[in-house]
């Protein structure tokens, strides 16, 4: 059974998509920090960066939004692009494509679209009619385009979503009317509000997900918030909606809580005994494939092929589950044969088709690395569920004991050699001080005897390992340790 579980307990909304008992996708949102993706704003241009064909726009958020006005990246301004170039102080109507992440503000576009269940109305692309690539039947595509030509006003464009397959013209017409009302409301509101101002709110995380999700694959929705349960029923979002009184233990009842915790682990085991290692960095995501415990039954070639194919399926699942995006590099086990490489790429392309976020398998490099891109819409699961370690700043590395002790001795020597100070006081973790002083304080005494000066060591339990403070004193005081 396929379910959507909506947990509203505490200060966070957690939405889990579970297919046959397996957690496949998670959306987390703090109730105080809602996603603004899809919102439409009247923004004020704060600055223009001509060299990047971009501008920074005040949309009323903490950080200014990044607005790219060029039609094509990495090309010199054309006349058309220059005509679109805004000036500082201009008012622009923009829609949020990506939420702010870290030090970066939201990303916005001037290509405005209103998303419905079956259609996407394009407010700035007049006469354009496109059909989802996932609708593969050519006759069905022709029928849908014919329907759109009959009901779509010329000043608008439209994209028919995958959910629009086999829908009647009456259904399309009903949704078009609703979206057109929203479009007119936005246009009228824009003339009366002073920027920065919100013109249109796309909806909360629950509404967004259910609007974007192909509900034909879902058997039931389970939610533990009475008010939101009643709202979903009133909106007739889905037929089988169940309310549960379970709060803190809600996800545990469906065996989702442990799966969610596992999604943070760096190593993911495959059924055969192999494993993949997922490393998220600032620039890209790197995935390494290993045979692990799996040694195969026939020969090395078949062992490697089976491990790679199994890893390809798991990588597609992990991209969706962890919401990994941007540039992803997968280092599969080397396969010299071209037909095996082609089979791997073909299989990976099939596996990522289940992802509702656009994912592209680019190619395999000469070094055997597979390049994947996935559209970035919101922060990854790791970014939402973890914070940087205050000791290592998220690197997972700390200065080694030997390096830190050497640094301490170097600083003490520099002070004694080049200043008039007669004593230094070192405050640090006790283990660090023991290494600095040496067995029976041999290294400490060596420094003191060399310069005829004093070193005082003060252990402090709450100091981070690898950090230390050295204070200089002109007068020699009694040693504390």
mmCIF file of N, CA and C in Angstrom, residues 99-216:
data_model
loop_
_atom_site.group_PDB
_atom_site.id
_atom_site.type_symbol
_atom_site.label_atom_id
_atom_site.label_comp_id
_atom_site.label_asym_id
_atom_site.label_seq_id
_atom_site.Cartn_x
_atom_site.Cartn_y
_atom_site.Cartn_z
ATOM 1 N N UNK A 99 14.147 28.401 -2.489
ATOM 2 C CA UNK A 99 14.208 29.057 -1.187
ATOM 3 C C UNK A 99 15.630 29.525 -0.898
ATOM 4 N N UNK A 100 15.750 30.467 0.028
ATOM 5 C CA UNK A 100 17.069 30.899 0.500
ATOM 6 C C UNK A 100 17.742 29.742 1.226
ATOM 7 N N UNK A 101 19.051 29.570 0.976
ATOM 8 C CA UNK A 101 19.820 28.505 1.622
ATOM 9 C C UNK A 101 21.117 29.100 2.131
ATOM 10 N N UNK A 102 21.369 28.938 3.442
ATOM 11 C CA UNK A 102 22.608 29.447 4.016
ATOM 12 C C UNK A 102 22.731 30.952 3.844
ATOM 13 N N UNK A 103 23.844 31.385 3.230
ATOM 14 C CA UNK A 103 24.090 32.807 3.017
ATOM 15 C C UNK A 103 23.451 33.330 1.739
ATOM 16 N N UNK A 104 22.850 32.458 0.948
ATOM 17 C CA UNK A 104 22.274 32.855 -0.339
ATOM 18 C C UNK A 104 20.782 33.140 -0.195
ATOM 19 N N UNK A 105 20.334 34.204 -0.854
ATOM 20 C CA UNK A 105 18.916 34.538 -0.846
ATOM 21 C C UNK A 105 18.143 33.657 -1.805
ATOM 22 N N UNK A 106 16.836 33.866 -1.863
ATOM 23 C CA UNK A 106 15.982 33.095 -2.768
ATOM 24 C C UNK A 106 16.334 33.404 -4.215
ATOM 25 N N UNK A 107 16.020 32.465 -5.106
ATOM 26 C CA UNK A 107 16.204 32.664 -6.549
ATOM 27 C C UNK A 107 14.826 32.915 -7.161
ATOM 28 N N UNK A 108 14.720 33.991 -7.941
ATOM 29 C CA UNK A 108 13.428 34.348 -8.524
ATOM 30 C C UNK A 108 13.532 34.461 -10.041
ATOM 31 N N UNK A 109 12.381 34.443 -10.706
ATOM 32 C CA UNK A 109 12.324 34.554 -12.161
ATOM 33 C C UNK A 109 11.178 35.471 -12.547
ATOM 34 N N UNK A 110 11.283 36.073 -13.735
ATOM 35 C CA UNK A 110 10.177 36.900 -14.227
ATOM 36 C C UNK A 110 9.209 36.097 -15.092
ATOM 37 N N UNK A 111 9.488 34.800 -15.245
ATOM 38 C CA UNK A 111 8.581 33.915 -15.985
ATOM 39 C C UNK A 111 7.554 33.374 -14.988
ATOM 40 N N UNK A 112 6.396 33.994 -14.953
ATOM 41 C CA UNK A 112 5.383 33.708 -13.937
ATOM 42 C C UNK A 112 4.490 32.556 -14.380
ATOM 43 N N UNK A 113 4.253 31.612 -13.482
ATOM 44 C CA UNK A 113 3.412 30.447 -13.779
ATOM 45 C C UNK A 113 2.520 30.142 -12.586
ATOM 46 N N UNK A 114 1.268 29.790 -12.876
ATOM 47 C CA UNK A 114 0.327 29.365 -11.841
ATOM 48 C C UNK A 114 0.068 27.872 -12.016
ATOM 49 N N UNK A 115 0.328 27.122 -10.959
ATOM 50 C CA UNK A 115 0.275 25.662 -11.051
ATOM 51 C C UNK A 115 -1.055 25.141 -10.542
ATOM 52 N N UNK A 116 -1.734 24.352 -11.382
ATOM 53 C CA UNK A 116 -2.954 23.671 -10.996
ATOM 54 C C UNK A 116 -2.704 22.173 -10.916
ATOM 55 N N UNK A 117 -3.751 21.422 -10.731
ATOM 56 C CA UNK A 117 -3.620 19.974 -10.620
ATOM 57 C C UNK A 117 -3.220 19.352 -11.950
ATOM 58 N N UNK A 118 -3.782 19.850 -13.050
ATOM 59 C CA UNK A 118 -3.536 19.248 -14.368
ATOM 60 C C UNK A 118 -2.776 20.173 -15.316
ATOM 61 N N UNK A 119 -2.809 21.482 -15.032
ATOM 62 C CA UNK A 119 -2.231 22.470 -15.953
ATOM 63 C C UNK A 119 -1.320 23.441 -15.220
ATOM 64 N N UNK A 120 -0.400 24.035 -15.975
ATOM 65 C CA UNK A 120 0.408 25.153 -15.485
ATOM 66 C C UNK A 120 0.153 26.317 -16.435
ATOM 67 N N UNK A 121 -0.444 27.374 -15.919
ATOM 68 C CA UNK A 121 -0.759 28.544 -16.743
ATOM 69 C C UNK A 121 0.441 29.471 -16.772
ATOM 70 N N UNK A 122 0.914 29.798 -17.980
ATOM 71 C CA UNK A 122 2.088 30.657 -18.146
ATOM 72 C C UNK A 122 1.628 32.079 -18.437
ATOM 73 N N UNK A 123 1.906 32.993 -17.520
ATOM 74 C CA UNK A 123 1.413 34.361 -17.665
ATOM 75 C C UNK A 123 2.255 35.201 -18.608
ATOM 76 N N UNK A 124 3.487 34.767 -18.882
ATOM 77 C CA UNK A 124 4.401 35.578 -19.699
ATOM 78 C C UNK A 124 4.802 34.892 -21.006
ATOM 79 N N UNK A 125 4.184 33.773 -21.342
ATOM 80 C CA UNK A 125 4.542 33.020 -22.556
ATOM 81 C C UNK A 125 3.297 32.878 -23.433
ATOM 82 N N UNK A 126 2.924 33.931 -24.111
ATOM 83 C CA UNK A 126 1.674 33.932 -24.873
ATOM 84 C C UNK A 126 1.707 32.929 -26.031
ATOM 85 N N UNK A 127 0.620 32.155 -26.148
ATOM 86 C CA UNK A 127 0.451 31.223 -27.258
ATOM 87 C C UNK A 127 1.228 29.925 -27.149
ATOM 88 N N UNK A 128 2.016 29.754 -26.117
ATOM 89 C CA UNK A 128 2.831 28.542 -25.981
ATOM 90 C C UNK A 128 2.015 27.408 -25.374
ATOM 91 N N UNK A 129 1.994 26.252 -26.049
ATOM 92 C CA UNK A 129 1.281 25.073 -25.546
ATOM 93 C C UNK A 129 2.253 23.893 -25.517
ATOM 94 N N UNK A 130 2.543 23.396 -24.334
ATOM 95 C CA UNK A 130 3.450 22.260 -24.182
ATOM 96 C C UNK A 130 2.765 21.153 -23.401
ATOM 97 N N UNK A 131 3.187 19.926 -23.662
ATOM 98 C CA UNK A 131 2.627 18.760 -22.981
ATOM 99 C C UNK A 131 3.773 18.018 -22.292
ATOM 100 N N UNK A 132 3.525 17.529 -21.091
ATOM 101 C CA UNK A 132 4.542 16.802 -20.323
ATOM 102 C C UNK A 132 5.179 15.691 -21.154
ATOM 103 N N UNK A 133 6.511 15.581 -21.053
ATOM 104 C CA UNK A 133 7.239 14.550 -21.793
ATOM 105 C C UNK A 133 6.886 13.146 -21.311
ATOM 106 N N UNK A 134 6.359 13.053 -20.097
ATOM 107 C CA UNK A 134 5.989 11.742 -19.567
ATOM 108 C C UNK A 134 4.714 11.188 -20.208
ATOM 109 N N UNK A 135 3.971 12.050 -20.903
ATOM 110 C CA UNK A 135 2.833 11.578 -21.711
ATOM 111 C C UNK A 135 3.407 11.190 -23.072
ATOM 112 N N UNK A 136 3.581 9.920 -23.301
ATOM 113 C CA UNK A 136 4.331 9.450 -24.466
ATOM 114 C C UNK A 136 3.461 9.155 -25.688
ATOM 115 N N UNK A 137 2.172 8.910 -25.495
ATOM 116 C CA UNK A 137 1.281 8.578 -26.609
ATOM 117 C C UNK A 137 1.071 9.805 -27.502
ATOM 118 N N UNK A 138 1.464 9.714 -28.776
ATOM 119 C CA UNK A 138 1.402 10.863 -29.687
ATOM 120 C C UNK A 138 -0.040 11.302 -29.965
ATOM 121 N N UNK A 139 -0.968 10.340 -30.059
ATOM 122 C CA UNK A 139 -2.374 10.694 -30.298
ATOM 123 C C UNK A 139 -2.957 11.457 -29.115
ATOM 124 N N UNK A 140 -2.591 11.028 -27.926
ATOM 125 C CA UNK A 140 -3.078 11.713 -26.723
ATOM 126 C C UNK A 140 -2.508 13.127 -26.649
ATOM 127 N N UNK A 141 -1.248 13.293 -27.064
ATOM 128 C CA UNK A 141 -0.649 14.631 -27.075
ATOM 129 C C UNK A 141 -1.378 15.551 -28.045
ATOM 130 N N UNK A 142 -1.714 15.023 -29.225
ATOM 131 C CA UNK A 142 -2.446 15.821 -30.228
ATOM 132 C C UNK A 142 -3.815 16.226 -29.706
ATOM 133 N N UNK A 143 -4.491 15.287 -29.041
ATOM 134 C CA UNK A 143 -5.828 15.565 -28.503
ATOM 135 C C UNK A 143 -5.764 16.668 -27.451
ATOM 136 N N UNK A 144 -4.766 16.566 -26.569
ATOM 137 C CA UNK A 144 -4.620 17.562 -25.507
ATOM 138 C C UNK A 144 -4.322 18.943 -26.095
ATOM 139 N N UNK A 145 -3.410 18.998 -27.078
ATOM 140 C CA UNK A 145 -3.077 20.283 -27.702
ATOM 141 C C UNK A 145 -4.287 20.908 -28.379
ATOM 142 N N UNK A 146 -5.106 20.060 -29.014
ATOM 143 C CA UNK A 146 -6.321 20.546 -29.668
ATOM 144 C C UNK A 146 -7.281 21.142 -28.632
ATOM 145 N N UNK A 147 -7.405 20.480 -27.491
ATOM 146 C CA UNK A 147 -8.257 20.991 -26.403
ATOM 147 C C UNK A 147 -7.775 22.357 -25.936
ATOM 148 N N UNK A 148 -6.452 22.494 -25.772
ATOM 149 C CA UNK A 148 -5.891 23.745 -25.298
ATOM 150 C C UNK A 148 -6.108 24.877 -26.299
ATOM 151 N N UNK A 149 -5.987 24.574 -27.570
ATOM 152 C CA UNK A 149 -6.195 25.589 -28.608
ATOM 153 C C UNK A 149 -7.615 26.133 -28.576
ATOM 154 N N UNK A 150 -8.562 25.314 -28.136
ATOM 155 C CA UNK A 150 -9.973 25.713 -28.097
ATOM 156 C C UNK A 150 -10.279 26.618 -26.898
ATOM 157 N N UNK A 151 -9.597 26.405 -25.773
ATOM 158 C CA UNK A 151 -10.013 27.071 -24.530
ATOM 159 C C UNK A 151 -9.008 28.078 -23.979
ATOM 160 N N UNK A 152 -7.768 28.098 -24.489
ATOM 161 C CA UNK A 152 -6.735 28.961 -23.914
ATOM 162 C C UNK A 152 -6.730 30.343 -24.561
ATOM 163 N N UNK A 153 -6.847 31.425 -23.780
ATOM 164 C CA UNK A 153 -6.722 32.782 -24.333
ATOM 165 C C UNK A 153 -5.345 32.984 -24.958
ATOM 166 N N UNK A 154 -5.270 33.777 -26.027
ATOM 167 C CA UNK A 154 -4.043 33.922 -26.799
ATOM 168 C C UNK A 154 -2.901 34.561 -26.014
ATOM 169 N N UNK A 155 -3.245 35.390 -25.018
ATOM 170 C CA UNK A 155 -2.180 36.098 -24.285
ATOM 171 C C UNK A 155 -1.513 35.242 -23.227
ATOM 172 N N UNK A 156 -1.957 33.997 -23.093
ATOM 173 C CA UNK A 156 -1.374 33.093 -22.100
ATOM 174 C C UNK A 156 -0.774 31.862 -22.780
ATOM 175 N N UNK A 157 0.121 31.192 -22.032
ATOM 176 C CA UNK A 157 0.647 29.904 -22.449
ATOM 177 C C UNK A 157 0.244 28.844 -21.437
ATOM 178 N N UNK A 158 0.506 27.579 -21.758
ATOM 179 C CA UNK A 158 0.103 26.512 -20.842
ATOM 180 C C UNK A 158 1.031 25.314 -20.986
ATOM 181 N N UNK A 159 1.239 24.618 -19.884
ATOM 182 C CA UNK A 159 1.915 23.315 -19.882
ATOM 183 C C UNK A 159 0.939 22.320 -19.283
ATOM 184 N N UNK A 160 0.682 21.246 -20.003
ATOM 185 C CA UNK A 160 -0.213 20.206 -19.495
ATOM 186 C C UNK A 160 0.634 19.200 -18.724
ATOM 187 N N UNK A 161 0.307 19.003 -17.458
ATOM 188 C CA UNK A 161 1.081 18.129 -16.590
ATOM 189 C C UNK A 161 0.751 16.659 -16.857
ATOM 190 N N UNK A 162 1.591 15.787 -16.310
ATOM 191 C CA UNK A 162 1.391 14.342 -16.492
ATOM 192 C C UNK A 162 0.014 13.907 -16.008
ATOM 193 N N UNK A 163 -0.469 14.536 -14.926
ATOM 194 C CA UNK A 163 -1.786 14.187 -14.385
ATOM 195 C C UNK A 163 -2.924 14.535 -15.335
ATOM 196 N N UNK A 164 -2.621 15.347 -16.370
ATOM 197 C CA UNK A 164 -3.658 15.742 -17.326
ATOM 198 C C UNK A 164 -3.944 14.709 -18.403
ATOM 199 N N UNK A 165 -3.178 13.616 -18.391
ATOM 200 C CA UNK A 165 -3.396 12.573 -19.394
ATOM 201 C C UNK A 165 -4.798 11.990 -19.265
ATOM 202 N N UNK A 166 -5.503 11.871 -20.406
ATOM 203 C CA UNK A 166 -6.853 11.290 -20.511
ATOM 204 C C UNK A 166 -7.938 12.139 -19.850
ATOM 205 N N UNK A 167 -7.622 13.374 -19.463
ATOM 206 C CA UNK A 167 -8.647 14.249 -18.903
ATOM 207 C C UNK A 167 -9.445 14.899 -20.039
ATOM 208 N N UNK A 168 -10.723 15.144 -19.768
ATOM 209 C CA UNK A 168 -11.612 15.690 -20.801
ATOM 210 C C UNK A 168 -11.411 17.200 -20.953
ATOM 211 N N UNK A 169 -11.943 17.732 -22.058
ATOM 212 C CA UNK A 169 -11.839 19.172 -22.291
ATOM 213 C C UNK A 169 -12.579 19.950 -21.213
ATOM 214 N N UNK A 170 -13.665 19.400 -20.700
ATOM 215 C CA UNK A 170 -14.443 20.072 -19.649
ATOM 216 C C UNK A 170 -13.602 20.234 -18.378
ATOM 217 N N UNK A 171 -12.819 19.193 -18.030
ATOM 218 C CA UNK A 171 -11.958 19.263 -16.851
ATOM 219 C C UNK A 171 -10.896 20.335 -17.034
ATOM 220 N N UNK A 172 -10.281 20.358 -18.237
ATOM 221 C CA UNK A 172 -9.267 21.370 -18.533
ATOM 222 C C UNK A 172 -9.879 22.774 -18.465
ATOM 223 N N UNK A 173 -11.053 22.923 -19.026
ATOM 224 C CA UNK A 173 -11.700 24.232 -19.081
ATOM 225 C C UNK A 173 -12.016 24.761 -17.681
ATOM 226 N N UNK A 174 -12.442 23.861 -16.808
ATOM 227 C CA UNK A 174 -12.753 24.239 -15.436
ATOM 228 C C UNK A 174 -11.511 24.748 -14.709
ATOM 229 N N UNK A 175 -10.381 24.057 -14.925
ATOM 230 C CA UNK A 175 -9.144 24.485 -14.261
ATOM 231 C C UNK A 175 -8.599 25.758 -14.879
ATOM 232 N N UNK A 176 -8.699 25.902 -16.189
ATOM 233 C CA UNK A 176 -8.250 27.126 -16.864
ATOM 234 C C UNK A 176 -8.985 28.343 -16.298
ATOM 235 N N UNK A 177 -10.297 28.217 -16.110
ATOM 236 C CA UNK A 177 -11.084 29.338 -15.580
ATOM 237 C C UNK A 177 -10.612 29.732 -14.193
ATOM 238 N N UNK A 178 -10.326 28.728 -13.371
ATOM 239 C CA UNK A 178 -9.858 28.996 -12.011
ATOM 240 C C UNK A 178 -8.505 29.707 -12.032
ATOM 241 N N UNK A 179 -7.578 29.220 -12.871
ATOM 242 C CA UNK A 179 -6.240 29.819 -12.943
ATOM 243 C C UNK A 179 -6.281 31.219 -13.538
ATOM 244 N N UNK A 180 -7.179 31.454 -14.492
ATOM 245 C CA UNK A 180 -7.305 32.783 -15.098
ATOM 246 C C UNK A 180 -7.805 33.800 -14.072
ATOM 247 N N UNK A 181 -8.691 33.371 -13.182
ATOM 248 C CA UNK A 181 -9.176 34.254 -12.121
ATOM 249 C C UNK A 181 -8.020 34.667 -11.207
ATOM 250 N N UNK A 182 -7.159 33.680 -10.902
ATOM 251 C CA UNK A 182 -5.991 33.972 -10.074
ATOM 252 C C UNK A 182 -5.048 34.949 -10.775
ATOM 253 N N UNK A 183 -4.861 34.754 -12.093
ATOM 254 C CA UNK A 183 -3.973 35.621 -12.871
ATOM 255 C C UNK A 183 -4.487 37.060 -12.905
ATOM 256 N N UNK A 184 -5.789 37.226 -13.096
ATOM 257 C CA UNK A 184 -6.380 38.563 -13.125
ATOM 258 C C UNK A 184 -6.261 39.241 -11.761
ATOM 259 N N UNK A 185 -6.436 38.462 -10.707
ATOM 260 C CA UNK A 185 -6.327 39.000 -9.354
ATOM 261 C C UNK A 185 -4.918 39.521 -9.098
ATOM 262 N N UNK A 186 -3.911 38.766 -9.579
ATOM 263 C CA UNK A 186 -2.505 39.181 -9.407
ATOM 264 C C UNK A 186 -2.244 40.486 -10.164
ATOM 265 N N UNK A 187 -2.717 40.571 -11.382
ATOM 266 C CA UNK A 187 -2.504 41.772 -12.205
ATOM 267 C C UNK A 187 -3.161 42.993 -11.578
ATOM 268 N N UNK A 188 -4.351 42.822 -11.046
ATOM 269 C CA UNK A 188 -5.059 43.947 -10.435
ATOM 270 C C UNK A 188 -4.414 44.381 -9.121
ATOM 271 N N UNK A 189 -3.966 43.388 -8.334
ATOM 272 C CA UNK A 189 -3.345 43.685 -7.038
ATOM 273 C C UNK A 189 -2.027 44.423 -7.208
ATOM 274 N N UNK A 190 -1.287 44.068 -8.243
ATOM 275 C CA UNK A 190 0.048 44.624 -8.477
ATOM 276 C C UNK A 190 0.022 46.151 -8.587
ATOM 277 N N UNK A 191 -1.032 46.700 -9.145
ATOM 278 C CA UNK A 191 -1.113 48.144 -9.393
ATOM 279 C C UNK A 191 -1.381 48.958 -8.127
ATOM 280 N N UNK A 192 -1.796 48.292 -7.058
ATOM 281 C CA UNK A 192 -2.192 49.027 -5.858
ATOM 282 C C UNK A 192 -1.254 48.816 -4.666
ATOM 283 N N UNK A 193 -0.272 47.946 -4.804
ATOM 284 C CA UNK A 193 0.622 47.654 -3.691
ATOM 285 C C UNK A 193 2.005 48.247 -3.934
ATOM 286 N N UNK A 194 2.590 48.760 -2.867
ATOM 287 C CA UNK A 194 3.935 49.308 -2.947
ATOM 288 C C UNK A 194 4.947 48.200 -2.693
ATOM 289 N N UNK A 195 5.940 48.036 -3.579
ATOM 290 C CA UNK A 195 6.924 46.953 -3.387
ATOM 291 C C UNK A 195 7.848 47.256 -2.210
ATOM 292 N N UNK A 196 8.347 46.243 -1.520
ATOM 293 C CA UNK A 196 8.092 44.813 -1.802
ATOM 294 C C UNK A 196 6.747 44.369 -1.237
ATOM 295 N N UNK A 197 6.036 43.529 -2.016
ATOM 296 C CA UNK A 197 4.711 43.077 -1.575
ATOM 297 C C UNK A 197 4.425 41.687 -2.129
ATOM 298 N N UNK A 198 3.724 40.892 -1.344
ATOM 299 C CA UNK A 198 3.311 39.548 -1.756
ATOM 300 C C UNK A 198 2.045 39.667 -2.599
ATOM 301 N N UNK A 199 2.092 39.159 -3.834
ATOM 302 C CA UNK A 199 0.933 39.206 -4.732
ATOM 303 C C UNK A 199 0.141 37.908 -4.730
ATOM 304 N N UNK A 200 0.850 36.790 -4.495
ATOM 305 C CA UNK A 200 0.186 35.485 -4.576
ATOM 306 C C UNK A 200 0.961 34.488 -3.724
ATOM 307 N N UNK A 201 0.250 33.776 -2.865
ATOM 308 C CA UNK A 201 0.881 32.751 -2.028
ATOM 309 C C UNK A 201 0.496 31.379 -2.556
ATOM 310 N N UNK A 202 1.507 30.595 -2.848
ATOM 311 C CA UNK A 202 1.284 29.298 -3.486
ATOM 312 C C UNK A 202 0.578 28.308 -2.567
ATOM 313 N N UNK A 203 0.747 28.461 -1.260
ATOM 314 C CA UNK A 203 0.116 27.515 -0.328
ATOM 315 C C UNK A 203 1.143 26.894 0.594
ATOM 316 N N UNK A 204 0.663 26.225 1.659
ATOM 317 C CA UNK A 204 1.594 25.592 2.584
ATOM 318 C C UNK A 204 2.141 24.301 2.001
ATOM 319 N N UNK A 205 3.059 23.685 2.727
ATOM 320 C CA UNK A 205 3.773 22.507 2.226
ATOM 321 C C UNK A 205 2.830 21.353 1.909
ATOM 322 N N UNK A 206 1.767 21.204 2.698
ATOM 323 C CA UNK A 206 0.836 20.088 2.478
ATOM 324 C C UNK A 206 0.093 20.265 1.159
ATOM 325 N N UNK A 207 -0.436 21.469 0.952
ATOM 326 C CA UNK A 207 -1.172 21.749 -0.288
ATOM 327 C C UNK A 207 -0.254 21.616 -1.500
ATOM 328 N N UNK A 208 0.979 22.139 -1.383
ATOM 329 C CA UNK A 208 1.928 22.074 -2.497
ATOM 330 C C UNK A 208 2.212 20.632 -2.899
ATOM 331 N N UNK A 209 2.502 19.802 -1.900
ATOM 332 C CA UNK A 209 2.859 18.417 -2.190
ATOM 333 C C UNK A 209 1.700 17.674 -2.844
ATOM 334 N N UNK A 210 0.515 17.793 -2.284
ATOM 335 C CA UNK A 210 -0.636 17.072 -2.818
ATOM 336 C C UNK A 210 -1.016 17.577 -4.194
ATOM 337 N N UNK A 211 -0.724 18.853 -4.458
ATOM 338 C CA UNK A 211 -0.996 19.414 -5.779
ATOM 339 C C UNK A 211 -0.012 18.862 -6.813
ATOM 340 N N UNK A 212 1.239 18.662 -6.376
ATOM 341 C CA UNK A 212 2.285 18.206 -7.295
ATOM 342 C C UNK A 212 2.322 16.693 -7.456
ATOM 343 N N UNK A 213 1.776 15.969 -6.486
ATOM 344 C CA UNK A 213 1.899 14.516 -6.461
ATOM 345 C C UNK A 213 0.883 13.854 -7.391
ATOM 346 N N UNK A 214 1.312 12.777 -8.031
ATOM 347 C CA UNK A 214 0.387 11.970 -8.835
ATOM 348 C C UNK A 214 -0.398 11.076 -7.879
ATOM 349 N N UNK A 215 -1.611 11.505 -7.538
ATOM 350 C CA UNK A 215 -2.395 10.822 -6.517
ATOM 351 C C UNK A 215 -2.971 9.490 -6.993
ATOM 352 N N UNK A 216 -2.829 9.184 -8.276
ATOM 353 C CA UNK A 216 -3.336 7.900 -8.783
ATOM 354 C C UNK A 216 -2.558 6.725 -8.198
#
